[in-house]
Structure formats: structure tokens, C-alpha cells
Amino acid sequence: MDSDALKATVGEAFAKQFGRQAQAIVTAPGRVNLLGEHTDYNGGFVLPMPLTLEICVAIGSGLKPGWAKLYSQNFDTSAEVDLAGDKADEWTDFILGCFKLSEQNPDLTAGYCIAVGSTLPMGAGISSSAALEVATLRAIAALAGVDPDPVAIAKTARKVENEFIGMPCGIMDQFASSVGTRNMALFLDTQSLDYELAPLIPDHKIITLHSGVTHKLTDGSYEQRVKECNSACEKLGIGLLRDVGVADLDRINAIGGVEAKRARHIVTDNQRVLDGVAALKARDAQAFGRLMSESHVSQKDDYEITVEETDELVDVAVQLGALGARQTGGGFGGSIVALVKDQDVDRWCDAMTSRYPQTKVLAIT
Ligand code: GLA
């Protein structure tokens, strides 16, 4: 389903649910990350790409002052949220956090109706929460008649995660969703927020394949990595792991322990993003594929965020003809991303999904 079709169905659901027309209907995409994992909260480099899978939010005024009435089309559930209330560990938190932190300062004593629909699966490691935040912030701005700055939206969406949800993530997902361009890789320096679009390699496809293992970042493993990186910085006497690079690997190895491993992944993955951007520009599929596979090994051995299922999928992906493959996103399951020659795409997808029936091709870009 494309954007327009999704907007039409969510608009209809809104009208049916709330007995009125929506005043604004917007979408925001999920993303797949090509290189640079967990580098964002370390001030490093990332290379994500928005997908055509997206979340749609329809918004209008409501009748109950101080409350938002929400409807999820995918789950066919409704909820009422007190705009003066706190988070409830529900999907509605992402929307409530946006109302509280939006730069448009929506009137929280007014009433709102919101319908949400999506073509983006949750728990697949392709940023459904960032897309929901970006779409909600866009909807709030549209209702206020404001054309918002995409970078500002990305920053606010991250703030919702960090300050309201309590997830200490970086800015990659929100930035990719708000600022990225379809069919282009987004090379982002998460420290300066300077960014550049990089072309994909002609005659090749980026395939996003859900492993079937739902990823969950709320069990503390993500936060644990953030703490370990901070501890590595203390041992190295620096403010951010961004302040060291591959030239410092001897110094990094010398701190030993888990901190050395975590820091080694960050500096080598930062370097792989830089090398990856050069490979994209040079249209060098072999080099880009190699970097993807190296990044997976680094996530597996040094950052320890892969699971057996994704390790196996990545190995088999390459055996079946991908030029490179890696787990993508926060980790502990979710999706893998692979680089495959155009002529091999159908055969590769069939071979992967018939050998691993729990997998699903989410996107071919
Ligand atoms: C999650 C976070 C991002 C980023 C990735 C890992 O998706 O939301 O900020 O840290 O994990 O690269």
C-alpha cells in the first residue's frame, strides 16, 4: 500500500470512529540502517535509509477537553489519554509525549481525536516508534497550520524518547524518518547533525529481511551498552567515543574488558560508515558489501548485540549470493539487511524465505 492509499484508509477509519472528518493526515517512514550501529549516542556516523513502509496519523479536534481519543487501525483498539497525565507504558505514550514536547505547544486543555494506521511492522528493528513520533509531531504541526523544520522535528522526537519514554537512544531513527529521502542513503554526523545524501549502487538492491525474532530494547540491554560506552570514555579520558578513531585502537585495546570491545566496535563502525559512503559514491558494490559483513562481525563479537538467528541468516545470506549482510537496528533480533545484485534478487528472496519460513522480506530498495 502506498502513502496515498494508507492516508485514505486511515482517513476513513478516523471518520468512522469519530463521526467527523480529520483535519490533517500525514505519514512518516521507518528506516533501515546500512552501516554505523549504536554509533549515534556516541556522537558518531550513521548511514540509514528511509523505507516506503510508514505510519500514518490522522488528527482532528475532539469533544472532551484535556483528552485525546486515540484509535489504532492495525490493532482495532481505542484509548483515551489524559493530556495532563503521565506515561502508561502503552503505545499511546509516544503520542502523549509528542503533545507534551511539541514545539507547537498544542493546547493541552483542548480535546483531540487521532487515528493511527501503519504498513510498518513493530519490533522488526526498522523504527516504528520513531516513525510514530515523527508522524504525530507532523500532525500536530499540520493542525496548527505550521510547516515544521524537519531537523527540529527529529530533535523533538528524540527528546520524546529520551525524556518522556526513558529510552536513551541517539538521533538516527528520528533523523532518518524526518529528514531522509527515499531511495537514498543518509550519511549523518550525529555530533554536528551535518548530513549528506548518498546514492545507492546501480543494478543492486538493498533487501530488508525480518528475522522473525522480535527485537525488544526495553529490557535494559540497550541502556547497558550506553553505560558501557560511557565507562569506556572515562577509562580513555574522553567525553565521547567520537573523540577517538581507528588510529587509537592500541590505546582502546589497552583499557581491556568489555569497555575495549564496545569502544572497538564504535570506532571501527564509524570508519566503516566513512568507507561505505566512499564506496557508494564509487559505485563499488563489492566494497560496500564487505563493509556490511564486517560490521555484522563487529556487532557480534565486540558489541554483542546479535542473536544466533541473525548470525545464521547473515552467513546464509552471503552463501546464497548477497555481496554482504548484517543485522540492522538496535539489535537482539529484528531485521537483517543485505546487498544483492538485481539479477539475483528473486532467487535470493525465495531461497531465504523457503529455508527460513519465519523470515519475511520487508523491503527491496
Ligand atoms: C535504536 C536507537 C537508535 C540507534 C540504534 C542502533 O534504533 O533508537 O538511536 O542507537 O538502535 O544503531
Short mmCIF file of C-alpha atoms in Angstrom, two decimals, residues 203-207 320-321 338-352 361 363-365:
data_model
loop_
_atom_site.label_atom_id
_atom_site.label_comp_id
_atom_site.label_asym_id
_atom_site.label_seq_id
_atom_site.Cartn_x
_atom_site.Cartn_y
_atom_site.Cartn_z
CA ASP A 203 22.00 -2.61 -10.53
CA HIS A 204 21.87 -3.71 -6.89
CA LYS A 205 19.16 -3.82 -4.25
CA ILE A 206 19.18 -3.31 -0.52
CA ILE A 207 16.94 -6.02 0.95
CA LEU A 320 23.22 -17.54 -1.25
CA GLY A 321 24.83 -14.72 -3.19
CA ALA A 338 21.66 -7.46 2.57
CA LEU A 339 23.13 -6.13 -0.66
CA VAL A 340 22.09 -8.27 -3.64
CA LYS A 341 22.60 -7.91 -7.39
CA ASP A 342 19.39 -7.07 -9.28
CA GLN A 343 19.53 -10.28 -11.29
CA ASP A 344 19.76 -12.38 -8.09
CA VAL A 345 17.04 -10.66 -6.06
CA ASP A 346 14.11 -13.01 -6.79
CA ARG A 347 16.17 -16.17 -6.39
CA TRP A 348 17.80 -14.88 -3.19
CA CYS A 349 14.50 -13.87 -1.58
CA ASP A 350 12.86 -17.20 -2.48
CA ALA A 351 15.83 -19.18 -1.19
CA MET A 352 15.99 -17.29 2.11
CA VAL A 361 11.08 -9.73 3.06
CA ALA A 363 11.56 -4.09 1.61
CA ILE A 364 13.56 -4.27 -1.62
CA THR A 365 15.09 -0.86 -2.33
#
